[in-house]
XYZ file of C-alpha atoms in Angstrom:
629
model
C 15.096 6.457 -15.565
C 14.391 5.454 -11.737
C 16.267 2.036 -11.014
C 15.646 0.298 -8.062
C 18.567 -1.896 -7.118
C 18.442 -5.054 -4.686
C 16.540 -3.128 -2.430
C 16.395 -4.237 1.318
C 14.328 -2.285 4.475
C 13.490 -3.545 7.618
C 11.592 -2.290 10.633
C 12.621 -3.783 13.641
C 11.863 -7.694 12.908
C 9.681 -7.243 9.647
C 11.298 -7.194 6.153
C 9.456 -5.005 3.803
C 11.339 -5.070 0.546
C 13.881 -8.281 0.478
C 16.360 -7.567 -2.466
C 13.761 -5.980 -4.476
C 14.106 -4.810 -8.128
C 12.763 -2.542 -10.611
C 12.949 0.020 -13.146
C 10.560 2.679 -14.090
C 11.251 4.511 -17.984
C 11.713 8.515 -17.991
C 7.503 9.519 -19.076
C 6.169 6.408 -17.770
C 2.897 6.426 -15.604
C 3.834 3.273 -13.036
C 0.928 2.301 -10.477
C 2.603 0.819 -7.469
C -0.114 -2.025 -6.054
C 0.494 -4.524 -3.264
C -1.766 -4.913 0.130
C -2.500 -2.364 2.715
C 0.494 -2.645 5.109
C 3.055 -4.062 2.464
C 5.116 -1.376 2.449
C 3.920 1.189 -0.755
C 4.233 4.179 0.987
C 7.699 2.854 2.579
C 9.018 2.807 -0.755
C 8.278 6.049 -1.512
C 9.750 7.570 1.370
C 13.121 5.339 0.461
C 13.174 7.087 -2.989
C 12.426 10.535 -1.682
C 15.506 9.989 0.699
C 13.389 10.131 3.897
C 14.383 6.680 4.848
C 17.546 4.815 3.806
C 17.452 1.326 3.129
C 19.611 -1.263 4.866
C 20.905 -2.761 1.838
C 20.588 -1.830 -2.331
C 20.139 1.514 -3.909
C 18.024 3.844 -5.733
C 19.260 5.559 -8.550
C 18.039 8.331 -10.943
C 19.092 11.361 -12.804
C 20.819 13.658 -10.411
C 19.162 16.558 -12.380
C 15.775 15.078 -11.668
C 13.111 17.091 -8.916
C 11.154 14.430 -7.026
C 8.305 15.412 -5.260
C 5.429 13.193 -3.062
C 1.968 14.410 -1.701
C 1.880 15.363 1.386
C -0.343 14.696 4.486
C -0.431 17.767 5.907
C -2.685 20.665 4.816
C -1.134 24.115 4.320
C -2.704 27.151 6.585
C -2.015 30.686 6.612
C -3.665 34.201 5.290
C -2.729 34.243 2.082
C -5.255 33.698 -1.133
C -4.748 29.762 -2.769
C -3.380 31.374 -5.646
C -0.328 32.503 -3.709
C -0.396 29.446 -1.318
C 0.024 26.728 -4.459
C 2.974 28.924 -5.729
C 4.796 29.237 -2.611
C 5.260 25.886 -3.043
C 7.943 26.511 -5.968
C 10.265 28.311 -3.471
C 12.859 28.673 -6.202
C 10.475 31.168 -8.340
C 9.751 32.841 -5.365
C 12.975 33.795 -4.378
C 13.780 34.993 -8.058
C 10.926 36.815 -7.878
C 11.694 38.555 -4.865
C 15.627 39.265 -5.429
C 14.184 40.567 -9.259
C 12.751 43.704 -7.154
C 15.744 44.376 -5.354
C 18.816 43.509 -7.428
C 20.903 46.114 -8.873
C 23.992 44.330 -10.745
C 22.592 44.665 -14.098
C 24.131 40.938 -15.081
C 22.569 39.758 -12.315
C 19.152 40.879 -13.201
C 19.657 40.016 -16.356
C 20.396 36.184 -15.222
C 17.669 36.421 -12.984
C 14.697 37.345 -15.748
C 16.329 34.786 -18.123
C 15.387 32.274 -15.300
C 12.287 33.749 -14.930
C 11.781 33.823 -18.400
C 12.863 29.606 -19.026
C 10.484 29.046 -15.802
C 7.694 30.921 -17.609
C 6.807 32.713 -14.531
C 4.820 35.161 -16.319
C 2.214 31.949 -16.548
C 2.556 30.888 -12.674
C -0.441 33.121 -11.294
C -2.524 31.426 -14.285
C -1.369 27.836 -13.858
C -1.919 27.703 -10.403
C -5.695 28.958 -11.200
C -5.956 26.398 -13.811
C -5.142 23.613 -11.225
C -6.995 24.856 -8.605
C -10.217 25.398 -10.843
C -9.734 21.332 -11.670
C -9.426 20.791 -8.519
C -13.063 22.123 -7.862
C -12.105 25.678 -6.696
C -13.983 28.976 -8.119
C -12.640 31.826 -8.830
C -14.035 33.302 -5.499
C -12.573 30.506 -4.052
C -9.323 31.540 -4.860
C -9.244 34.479 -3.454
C -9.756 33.483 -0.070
C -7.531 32.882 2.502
C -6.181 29.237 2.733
C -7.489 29.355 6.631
C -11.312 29.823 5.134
C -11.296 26.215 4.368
C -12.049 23.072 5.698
C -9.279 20.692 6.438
C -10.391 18.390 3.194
C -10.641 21.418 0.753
C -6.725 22.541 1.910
C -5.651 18.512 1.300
C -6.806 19.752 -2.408
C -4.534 22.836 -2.357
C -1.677 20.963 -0.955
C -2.105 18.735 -4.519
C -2.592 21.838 -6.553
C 0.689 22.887 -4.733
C 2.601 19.577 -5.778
C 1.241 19.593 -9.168
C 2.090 23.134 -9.795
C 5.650 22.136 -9.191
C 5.779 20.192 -12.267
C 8.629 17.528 -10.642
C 10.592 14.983 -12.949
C 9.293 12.043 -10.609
C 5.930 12.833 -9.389
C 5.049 10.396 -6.529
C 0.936 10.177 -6.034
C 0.499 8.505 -2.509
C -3.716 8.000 -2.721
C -4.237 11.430 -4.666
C -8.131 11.124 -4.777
C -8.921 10.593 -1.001
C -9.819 14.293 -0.568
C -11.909 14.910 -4.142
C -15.313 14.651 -5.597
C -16.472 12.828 -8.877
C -15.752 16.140 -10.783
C -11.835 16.698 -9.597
C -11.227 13.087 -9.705
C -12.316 13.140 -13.628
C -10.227 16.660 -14.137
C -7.056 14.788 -12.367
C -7.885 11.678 -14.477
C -6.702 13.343 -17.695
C -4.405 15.663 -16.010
C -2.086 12.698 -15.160
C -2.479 11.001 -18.337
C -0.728 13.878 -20.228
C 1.710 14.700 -17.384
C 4.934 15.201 -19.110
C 6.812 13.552 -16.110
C 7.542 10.352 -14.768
C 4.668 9.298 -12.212
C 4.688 6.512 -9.788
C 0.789 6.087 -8.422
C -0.887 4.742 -5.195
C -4.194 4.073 -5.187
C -7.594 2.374 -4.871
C -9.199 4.189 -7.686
C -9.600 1.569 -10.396
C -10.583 3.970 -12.840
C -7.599 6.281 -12.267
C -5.499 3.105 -12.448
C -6.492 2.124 -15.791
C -7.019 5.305 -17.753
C -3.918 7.016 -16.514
C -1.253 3.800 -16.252
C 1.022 2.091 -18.715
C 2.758 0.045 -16.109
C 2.414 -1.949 -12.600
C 4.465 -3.049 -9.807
C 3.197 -5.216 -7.466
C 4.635 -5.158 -4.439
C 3.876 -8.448 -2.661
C 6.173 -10.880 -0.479
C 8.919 -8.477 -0.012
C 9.670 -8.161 -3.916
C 8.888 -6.122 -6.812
C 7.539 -7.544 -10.194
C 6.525 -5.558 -13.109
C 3.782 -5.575 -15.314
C 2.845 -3.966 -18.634
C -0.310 -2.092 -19.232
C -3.036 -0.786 -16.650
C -4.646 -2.488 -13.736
C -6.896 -4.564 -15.736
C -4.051 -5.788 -17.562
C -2.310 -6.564 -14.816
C -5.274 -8.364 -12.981
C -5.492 -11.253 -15.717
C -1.831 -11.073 -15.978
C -1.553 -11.807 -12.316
C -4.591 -14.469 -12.226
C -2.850 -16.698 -14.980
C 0.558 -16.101 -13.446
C -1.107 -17.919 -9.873
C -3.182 -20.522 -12.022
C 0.590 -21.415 -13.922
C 1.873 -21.473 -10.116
C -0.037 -23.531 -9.047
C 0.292 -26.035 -11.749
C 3.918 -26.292 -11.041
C 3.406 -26.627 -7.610
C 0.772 -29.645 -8.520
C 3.157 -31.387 -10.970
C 6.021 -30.750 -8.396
C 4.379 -32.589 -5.700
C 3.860 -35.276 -7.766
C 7.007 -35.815 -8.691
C 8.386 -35.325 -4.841
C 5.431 -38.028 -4.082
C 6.806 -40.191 -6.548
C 10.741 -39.994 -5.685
C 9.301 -40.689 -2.099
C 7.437 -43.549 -2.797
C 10.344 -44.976 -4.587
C 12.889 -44.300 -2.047
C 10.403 -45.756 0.650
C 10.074 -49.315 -1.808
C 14.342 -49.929 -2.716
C 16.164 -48.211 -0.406
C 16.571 -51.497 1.845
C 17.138 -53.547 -1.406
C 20.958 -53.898 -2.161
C 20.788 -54.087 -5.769
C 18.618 -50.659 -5.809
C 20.471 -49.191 -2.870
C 22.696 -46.768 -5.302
C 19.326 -45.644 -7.648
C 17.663 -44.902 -3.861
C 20.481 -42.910 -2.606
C 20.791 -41.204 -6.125
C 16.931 -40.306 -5.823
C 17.569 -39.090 -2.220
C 20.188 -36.887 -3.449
C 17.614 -35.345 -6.410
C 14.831 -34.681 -3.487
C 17.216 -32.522 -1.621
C 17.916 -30.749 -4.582
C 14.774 -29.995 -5.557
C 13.418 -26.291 -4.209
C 10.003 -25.977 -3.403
C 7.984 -23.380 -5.789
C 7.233 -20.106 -4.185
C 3.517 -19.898 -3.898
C 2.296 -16.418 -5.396
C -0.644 -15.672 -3.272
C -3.879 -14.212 -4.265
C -5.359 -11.377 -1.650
C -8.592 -11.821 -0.291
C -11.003 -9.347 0.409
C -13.955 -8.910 2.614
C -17.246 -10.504 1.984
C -20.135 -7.876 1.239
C -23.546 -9.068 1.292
C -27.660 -8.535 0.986
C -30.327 -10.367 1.575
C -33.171 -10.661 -0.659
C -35.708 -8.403 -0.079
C -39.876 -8.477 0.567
C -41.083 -6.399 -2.628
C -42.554 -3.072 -1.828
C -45.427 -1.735 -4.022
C -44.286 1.401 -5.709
C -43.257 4.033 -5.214
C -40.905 3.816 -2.592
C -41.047 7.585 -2.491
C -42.719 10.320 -3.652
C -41.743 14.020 -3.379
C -43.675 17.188 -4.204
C -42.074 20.491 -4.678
C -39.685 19.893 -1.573
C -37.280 22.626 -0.721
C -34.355 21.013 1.165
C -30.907 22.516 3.001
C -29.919 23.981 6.663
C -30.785 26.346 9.056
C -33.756 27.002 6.640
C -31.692 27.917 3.723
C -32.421 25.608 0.704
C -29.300 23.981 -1.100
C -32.272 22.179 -3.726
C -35.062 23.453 -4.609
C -38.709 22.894 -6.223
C -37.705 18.906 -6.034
C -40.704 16.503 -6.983
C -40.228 12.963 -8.194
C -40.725 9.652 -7.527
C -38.297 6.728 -6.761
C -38.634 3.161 -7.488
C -37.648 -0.361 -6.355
C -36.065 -0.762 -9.446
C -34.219 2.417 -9.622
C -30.235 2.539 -9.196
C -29.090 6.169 -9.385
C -26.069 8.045 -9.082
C -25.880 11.416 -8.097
C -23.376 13.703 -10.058
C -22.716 17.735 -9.215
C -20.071 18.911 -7.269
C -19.349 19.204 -3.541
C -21.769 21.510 -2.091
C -24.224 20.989 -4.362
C -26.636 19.102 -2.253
C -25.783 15.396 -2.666
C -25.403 14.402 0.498
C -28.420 16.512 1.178
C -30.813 14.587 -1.109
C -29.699 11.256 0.552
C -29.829 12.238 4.130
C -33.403 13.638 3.293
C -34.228 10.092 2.033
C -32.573 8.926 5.066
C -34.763 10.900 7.319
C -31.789 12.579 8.924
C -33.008 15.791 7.489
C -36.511 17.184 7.100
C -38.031 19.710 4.168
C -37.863 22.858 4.576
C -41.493 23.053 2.267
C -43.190 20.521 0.312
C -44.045 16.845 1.382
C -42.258 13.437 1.082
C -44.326 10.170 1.248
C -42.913 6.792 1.532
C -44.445 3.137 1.810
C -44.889 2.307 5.794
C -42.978 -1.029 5.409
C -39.930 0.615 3.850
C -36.364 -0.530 5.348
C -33.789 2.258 4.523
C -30.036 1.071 4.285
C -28.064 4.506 4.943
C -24.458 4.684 4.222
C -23.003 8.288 5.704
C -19.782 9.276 4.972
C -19.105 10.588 8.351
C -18.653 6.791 10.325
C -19.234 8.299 13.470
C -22.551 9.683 12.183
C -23.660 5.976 12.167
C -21.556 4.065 14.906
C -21.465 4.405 18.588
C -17.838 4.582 18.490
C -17.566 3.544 22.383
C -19.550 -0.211 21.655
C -18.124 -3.214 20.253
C -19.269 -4.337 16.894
C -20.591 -7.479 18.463
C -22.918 -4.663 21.051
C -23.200 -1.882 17.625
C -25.307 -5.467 16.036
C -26.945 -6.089 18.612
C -28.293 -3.060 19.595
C -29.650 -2.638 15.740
C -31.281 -6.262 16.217
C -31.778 -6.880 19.124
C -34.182 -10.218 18.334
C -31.573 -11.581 16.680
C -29.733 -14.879 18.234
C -25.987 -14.406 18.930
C -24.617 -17.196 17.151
C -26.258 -15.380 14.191
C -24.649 -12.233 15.302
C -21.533 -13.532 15.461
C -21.634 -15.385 12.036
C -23.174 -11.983 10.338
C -19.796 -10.180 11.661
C -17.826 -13.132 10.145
C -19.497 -12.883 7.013
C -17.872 -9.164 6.788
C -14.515 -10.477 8.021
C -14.633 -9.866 11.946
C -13.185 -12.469 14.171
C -13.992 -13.382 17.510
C -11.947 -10.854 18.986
C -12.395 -8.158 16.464
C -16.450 -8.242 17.335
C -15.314 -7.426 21.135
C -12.889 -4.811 20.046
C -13.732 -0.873 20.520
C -15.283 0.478 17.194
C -12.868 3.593 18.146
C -9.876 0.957 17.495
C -10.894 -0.068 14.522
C -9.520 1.362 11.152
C -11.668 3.300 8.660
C -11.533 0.102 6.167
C -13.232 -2.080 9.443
C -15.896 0.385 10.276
C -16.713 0.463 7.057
C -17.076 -3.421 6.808
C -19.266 -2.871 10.231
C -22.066 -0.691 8.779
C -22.522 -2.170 5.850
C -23.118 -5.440 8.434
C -25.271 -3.252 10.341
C -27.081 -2.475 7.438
C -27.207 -6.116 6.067
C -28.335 -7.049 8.957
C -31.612 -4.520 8.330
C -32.623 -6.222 4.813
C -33.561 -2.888 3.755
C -35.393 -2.089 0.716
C -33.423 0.677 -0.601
C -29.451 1.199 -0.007
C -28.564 4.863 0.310
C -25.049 5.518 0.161
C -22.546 8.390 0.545
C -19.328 7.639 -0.427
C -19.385 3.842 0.599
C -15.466 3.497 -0.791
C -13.934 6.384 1.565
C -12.170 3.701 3.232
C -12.036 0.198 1.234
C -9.428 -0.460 -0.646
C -9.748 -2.076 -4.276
C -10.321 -5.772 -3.688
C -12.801 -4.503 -1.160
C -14.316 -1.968 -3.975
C -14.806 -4.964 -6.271
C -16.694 -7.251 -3.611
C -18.916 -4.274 -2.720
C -19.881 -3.488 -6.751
C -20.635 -7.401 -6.710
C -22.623 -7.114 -3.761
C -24.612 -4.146 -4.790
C -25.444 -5.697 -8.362
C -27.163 -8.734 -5.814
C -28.532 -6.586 -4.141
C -32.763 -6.839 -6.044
C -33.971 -3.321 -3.927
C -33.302 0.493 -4.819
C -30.011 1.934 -5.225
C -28.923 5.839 -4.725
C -25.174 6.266 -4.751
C -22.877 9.349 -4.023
C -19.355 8.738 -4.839
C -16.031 9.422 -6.309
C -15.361 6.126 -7.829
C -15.745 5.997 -11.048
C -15.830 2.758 -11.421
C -18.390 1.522 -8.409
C -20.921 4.090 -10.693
C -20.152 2.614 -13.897
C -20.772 -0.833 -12.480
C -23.694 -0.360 -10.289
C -26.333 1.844 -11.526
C -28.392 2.453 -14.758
C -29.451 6.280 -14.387
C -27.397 9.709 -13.599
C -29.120 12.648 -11.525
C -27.229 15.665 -11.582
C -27.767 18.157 -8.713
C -26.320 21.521 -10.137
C -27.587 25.462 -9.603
C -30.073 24.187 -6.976
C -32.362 21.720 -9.585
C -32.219 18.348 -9.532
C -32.201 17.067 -13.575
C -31.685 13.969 -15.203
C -28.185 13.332 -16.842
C -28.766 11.389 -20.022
C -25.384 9.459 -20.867
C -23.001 7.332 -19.244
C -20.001 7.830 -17.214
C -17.519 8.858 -20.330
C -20.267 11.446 -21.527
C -20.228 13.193 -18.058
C -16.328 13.192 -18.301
C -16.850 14.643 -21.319
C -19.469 17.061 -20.408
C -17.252 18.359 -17.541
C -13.772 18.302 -18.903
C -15.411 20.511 -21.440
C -17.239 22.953 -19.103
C -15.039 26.717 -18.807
C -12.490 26.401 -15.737
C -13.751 30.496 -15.090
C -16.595 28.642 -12.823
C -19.504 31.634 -14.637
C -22.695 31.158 -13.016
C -24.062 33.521 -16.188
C -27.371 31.295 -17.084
C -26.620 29.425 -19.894
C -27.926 27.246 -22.732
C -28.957 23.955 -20.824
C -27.178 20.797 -22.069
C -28.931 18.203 -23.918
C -27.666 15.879 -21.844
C -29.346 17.011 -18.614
C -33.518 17.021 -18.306
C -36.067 17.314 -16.047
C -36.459 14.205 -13.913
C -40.365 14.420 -13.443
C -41.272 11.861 -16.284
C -39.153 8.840 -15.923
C -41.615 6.356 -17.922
C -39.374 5.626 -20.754
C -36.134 6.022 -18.895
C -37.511 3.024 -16.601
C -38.623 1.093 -19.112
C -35.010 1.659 -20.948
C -33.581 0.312 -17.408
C -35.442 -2.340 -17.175
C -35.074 -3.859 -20.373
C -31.094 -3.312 -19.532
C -31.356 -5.340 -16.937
C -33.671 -7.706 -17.533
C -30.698 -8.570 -20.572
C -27.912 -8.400 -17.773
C -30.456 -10.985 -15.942
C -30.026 -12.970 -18.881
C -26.302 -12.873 -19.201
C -25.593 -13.403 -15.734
C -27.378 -16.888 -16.060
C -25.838 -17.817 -18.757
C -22.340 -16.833 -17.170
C -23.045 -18.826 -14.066
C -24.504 -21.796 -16.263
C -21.268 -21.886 -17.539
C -19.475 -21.277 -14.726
C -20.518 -24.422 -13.009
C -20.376 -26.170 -16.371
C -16.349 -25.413 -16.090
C -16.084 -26.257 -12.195
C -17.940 -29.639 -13.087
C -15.184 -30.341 -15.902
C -12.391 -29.162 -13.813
C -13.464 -31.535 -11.306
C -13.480 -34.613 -13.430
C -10.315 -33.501 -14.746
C -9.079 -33.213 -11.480
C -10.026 -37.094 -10.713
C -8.555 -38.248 -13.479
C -5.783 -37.012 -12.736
C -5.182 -38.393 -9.438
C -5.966 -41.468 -10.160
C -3.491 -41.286 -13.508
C -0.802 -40.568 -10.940
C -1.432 -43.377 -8.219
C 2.278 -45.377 -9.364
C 0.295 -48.500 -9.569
C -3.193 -47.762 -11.834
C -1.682 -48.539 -14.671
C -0.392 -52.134 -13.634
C -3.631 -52.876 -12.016
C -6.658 -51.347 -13.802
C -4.484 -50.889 -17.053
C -7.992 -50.967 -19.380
C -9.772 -48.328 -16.808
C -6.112 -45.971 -17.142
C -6.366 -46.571 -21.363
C -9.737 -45.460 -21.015
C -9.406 -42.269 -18.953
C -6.458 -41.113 -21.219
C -8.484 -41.122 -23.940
C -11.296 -39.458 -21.822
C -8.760 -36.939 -20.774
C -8.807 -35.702 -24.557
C -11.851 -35.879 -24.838
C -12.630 -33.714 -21.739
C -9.961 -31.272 -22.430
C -12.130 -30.219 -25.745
C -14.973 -29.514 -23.868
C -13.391 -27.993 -21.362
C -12.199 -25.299 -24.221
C -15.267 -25.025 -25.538
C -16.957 -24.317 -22.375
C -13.821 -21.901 -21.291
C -15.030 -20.085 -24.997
C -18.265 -19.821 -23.953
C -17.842 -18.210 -20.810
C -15.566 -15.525 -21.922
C -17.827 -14.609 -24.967
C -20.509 -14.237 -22.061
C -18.834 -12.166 -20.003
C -17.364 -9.994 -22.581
C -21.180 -9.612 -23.509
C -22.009 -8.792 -20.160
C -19.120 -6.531 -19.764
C -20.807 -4.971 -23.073
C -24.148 -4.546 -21.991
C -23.037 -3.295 -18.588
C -20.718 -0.338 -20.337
C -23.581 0.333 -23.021
């Protein structure tokens, strides 16, 4: 068990953790949430010992290992096999003192070690992880130096995972993998045999692999039970409660007040007055639990294009004339919202920035309607910002008709302030850049949004506004991500780019977790028996028709959720009235017939208001439904 014990940290002037509590069960999967800048990561470091706290303790089994991920990549010569199990440096010094040791007791000592560590199993457990982790078996043969800087993130994870430690702690594991890992490291944490506190944005990880939460917010720690979703609604009725008692507090401080203010300069009430005086100095105002905000993300509606928005005939498509996909021919759709599954190097990003018009076919021919708008997402920022402008310049230079007041309210609308538009772009975070191009491409109202890996650098209230946004959004939709959850949300159709082909993945997002936690971790490229799942994506007729009957019933729910939605802020409202004018200390006295009658209203209202509340749950549970189906 991992106890955290009045915990206090400071740096400099600013108090991160204030007397904070918590306790986290031996096997328990605990995601640690909070904003970005509240002090997560902080935490971490206090229970790995890199930091010590000013005041409090941590305590846990002095038996237990505790390892975190780190933030540097490894380097060197030797193959990832070896790299990932250097990491244990305990087997590898038995190892090497087993091939020089001559005491026979010690040897003997030494391969019972061995033995309990299983280290006849190391050189295939680190393969096993590293094959999850999206790495071949030719890939793991290489030299750790052959790889780019986000590959070797992944074998610095393999190489913390291998470890096996008591208290695993997962500081944003997914930042440097694809869909595939990301689905492989899914179910690999939700059997760990450890204890594993979790930071991250992925909502998916969050709820498949957690049985606990705590929140870190306002310098304290409060736990939840259950996954993130759990603790969402938990949270939501915990602020809605707040706030009630903060409403019904006031009322009573108004009230003390008002008496005070009437008898305190009456002798015969002078006592009562001073008592009540007494009671308002005793009474301690309710902490507010706040609710975090995130950014705005936004599309206009769009001028419908007659289709197709593209067509493509046997197009051959990679670099330096070398084709990643081949033989590609299709059509796209305004009505089409696509994800595009295979793993890294498969030619994702290559289908989109061919869309995009960043790269040209090698053979074949694309055709696209001459009043198309393309909304282009890259993953690389830089690829898409002028790093050396301002935001307020980077919009301006993209619109250049447009007025600057409506510049400068475009940029508020995706959370820049008046300063922040005159800022450097190089000075702004990842999470802000990100903000800016999906303002720059807002500010486009294109047709089609093509986007690769549009989360990199939101975190999850930010996630959430974005799948909102997108499901707005009435144009085209081609995604490339990691996020589970933005592609179970957001689109109706799964392309999978894999051995060159582009086919059509028929299933959902649990099938192709299913389809890929069952594919052989030997990575054999020997031809074999095509899937069921997967098809040719040449004739999309009744796959179109399919999508649009989906969402011409998610049209339908969506209605009928918002109809009900203003239904309950109408009710709320004359609730609300009521209310206040129940609590003026004189309605009563004066309109004593109008206060009789609102009471009774009051139940009256209260009914409907249930009724209503009923309604637009059992809608959005449908719509939730329909959405998953």
């Amino acid at each position: 068990m991992l106890k955290i014990n009045n915990l206090t940290y400071r740096i400099g002037e600013r108090v991160l953790l204030n007397k904070a509590n918590a306790t986290v069960s031996a096997g328990s999967k605990t995601a640690v949430l909070g904003r970005n800048g509240a002090g997560k990561t902080t935490l971490f470091k206090l229970i790995m010992g890199e930091l010590i706290s000013d005041e409090g303790s941590i305590d846990h089994p002095p038996s237990w290992k505790i390892s975190m991920t780190s933030q540097e990549a490894p380097n060197g010569k030797e193959n990832l096999i070896n790299t990932v199990m250097s990491a244990d440096r305990k087997l590898l010094s038995l190892l090497k003192e087993s091939e020089t040791a001559e005491n026979p007791e010690r040897i003997a000592e030494i391969h019972e070690t061995l033995a309990d560590k299983e280290a006849y199993k190391a050189p295939s457990n680190a393969a096993k992880i590293l094959a999850g982790l999206g790495f071949s078996n030719e890939d793991q043969s290489q030299s750790c130096d052959a790889f780019s800087g986000g590959w070797r993130m992944r074998v610095a994870l393999a190489s913390l995972l291998f470890l096996k430690p008591d208290l695993l702690l997962l500081d944003e594991p997914t930042n440097y993998l694809d869909l595939e890992a990301v689905i492989w490291f899914e179910d690999y944490i939700s059997s760990y045999p450890g204890t594993v506190l979790l930071i991250s944005h992925d909502r998916d990880l969050l709820n498949s692999s957690v049985d606990k939460v705590i929140h870190l917010d306002q310098t304290k720690l409060t736990s939840y039970r259950g996954n993130y979703d759990r603790f969402v609604e938990t949270h939501r009725l915990k602020i809605e409660l707040s706030e009630k008692q903060r409403v019904k507090e006031e009322s009573e401080r108004k009230h003390i007040e008002q008496f005070i203010t009437r008898f305190r300069s009456k002798a015969t009430k002078a006592k009562q007055a001073q008592s009540r005086i007494k009671m308002l100095a005793r009474m301690k105002p309710i902490t507010n639990i706040t609710e975090e905000r995130a950014a705005n993300f936004s599309f206009p509606k769009i001028e419908k294009l007659a289709p197709p928005l593209f067509n493509l005939e046997k197009i051959d498509v990679g670099y330096n004339n070398q084709a990643i996909i081949k033989n590609l021919s299709g059509r796209i759709d305004s009505d089409d919202r696509i994800a595009l599954l295979g793993a890294n190097g498969n030619g994702k990003s290559t289908f989109i920035k061919l869309l995009a018009g960043v790269l040209k076919p090698i053979s074949g021919s694309i055709q696209m309607s001459s009043k198309l708008k393309i909304g282009y997402f890259s993953q690389d920022l830089a690829e898409s910002l002028d790093l050396t402008a301002t935001p307020y310049s980077q919009i301006q230079k993209i619109s250049p008709k447009t007025k600057p007041e409506k510049i400068r309210n475009h940029l508020g609308a995706f959370g820049f302030s008046k300063e922040m538009a005159l800022e450097k772009i190089n000075h702004l975070s990842g999470g802000e850049k990100a903000r800016l191009l999906f303002a720059q491409i807002s500010i486009q109202s294109p047709h089609i949004l093509l986007l690769d890996e549009p989360t990199n650098h939101l975190d999850i209230l930010s996630r959430h506004a974005l799948v909102h946004a997108i499901n707005e959004f009435d144009g085209a939709v081609i995604i490339v991500s990691h996020d589970p959850y933005l592609l179970e949300a957001t689109v109706d159709n799964f392309w999978l780019i894999a051995d060159q082909k582009l086919q059509i993945f028929e299933g959902d997002m649990d099938d192709y977790r299913t389809f890929m936690l069952n594919q052989s971790i030997s990575n054999d490229n020997s031809d074999t028996e095509q899937s069921s799942t997967i098809r040719n994506p040449l004739n999309k007729k009744e796959i179109r028709r399919k999508a649009a009957e989906k969402r011409a019933s998610l049209t339908t729910l969506r209605g009928a959720a918002k109809k009900a939605e203003s239904e309950l802020s109408m009710l709320i409202k004359k609730k609300e009235n009521i209310i206040e004018f129940l609590k003026e200390a004189d309605s009563y006295k004066k309109f004593p017939d109008k206060a009789l009658q609102l009471q009774k209203e009051m139940g009256k209202l209260q009914k409907q208001l249930e009724t209503v509340e009923e309604q637009w749950i059992d809608t959005q549970m449908k719509l939730e439904n329909e959405s998953d189906s």
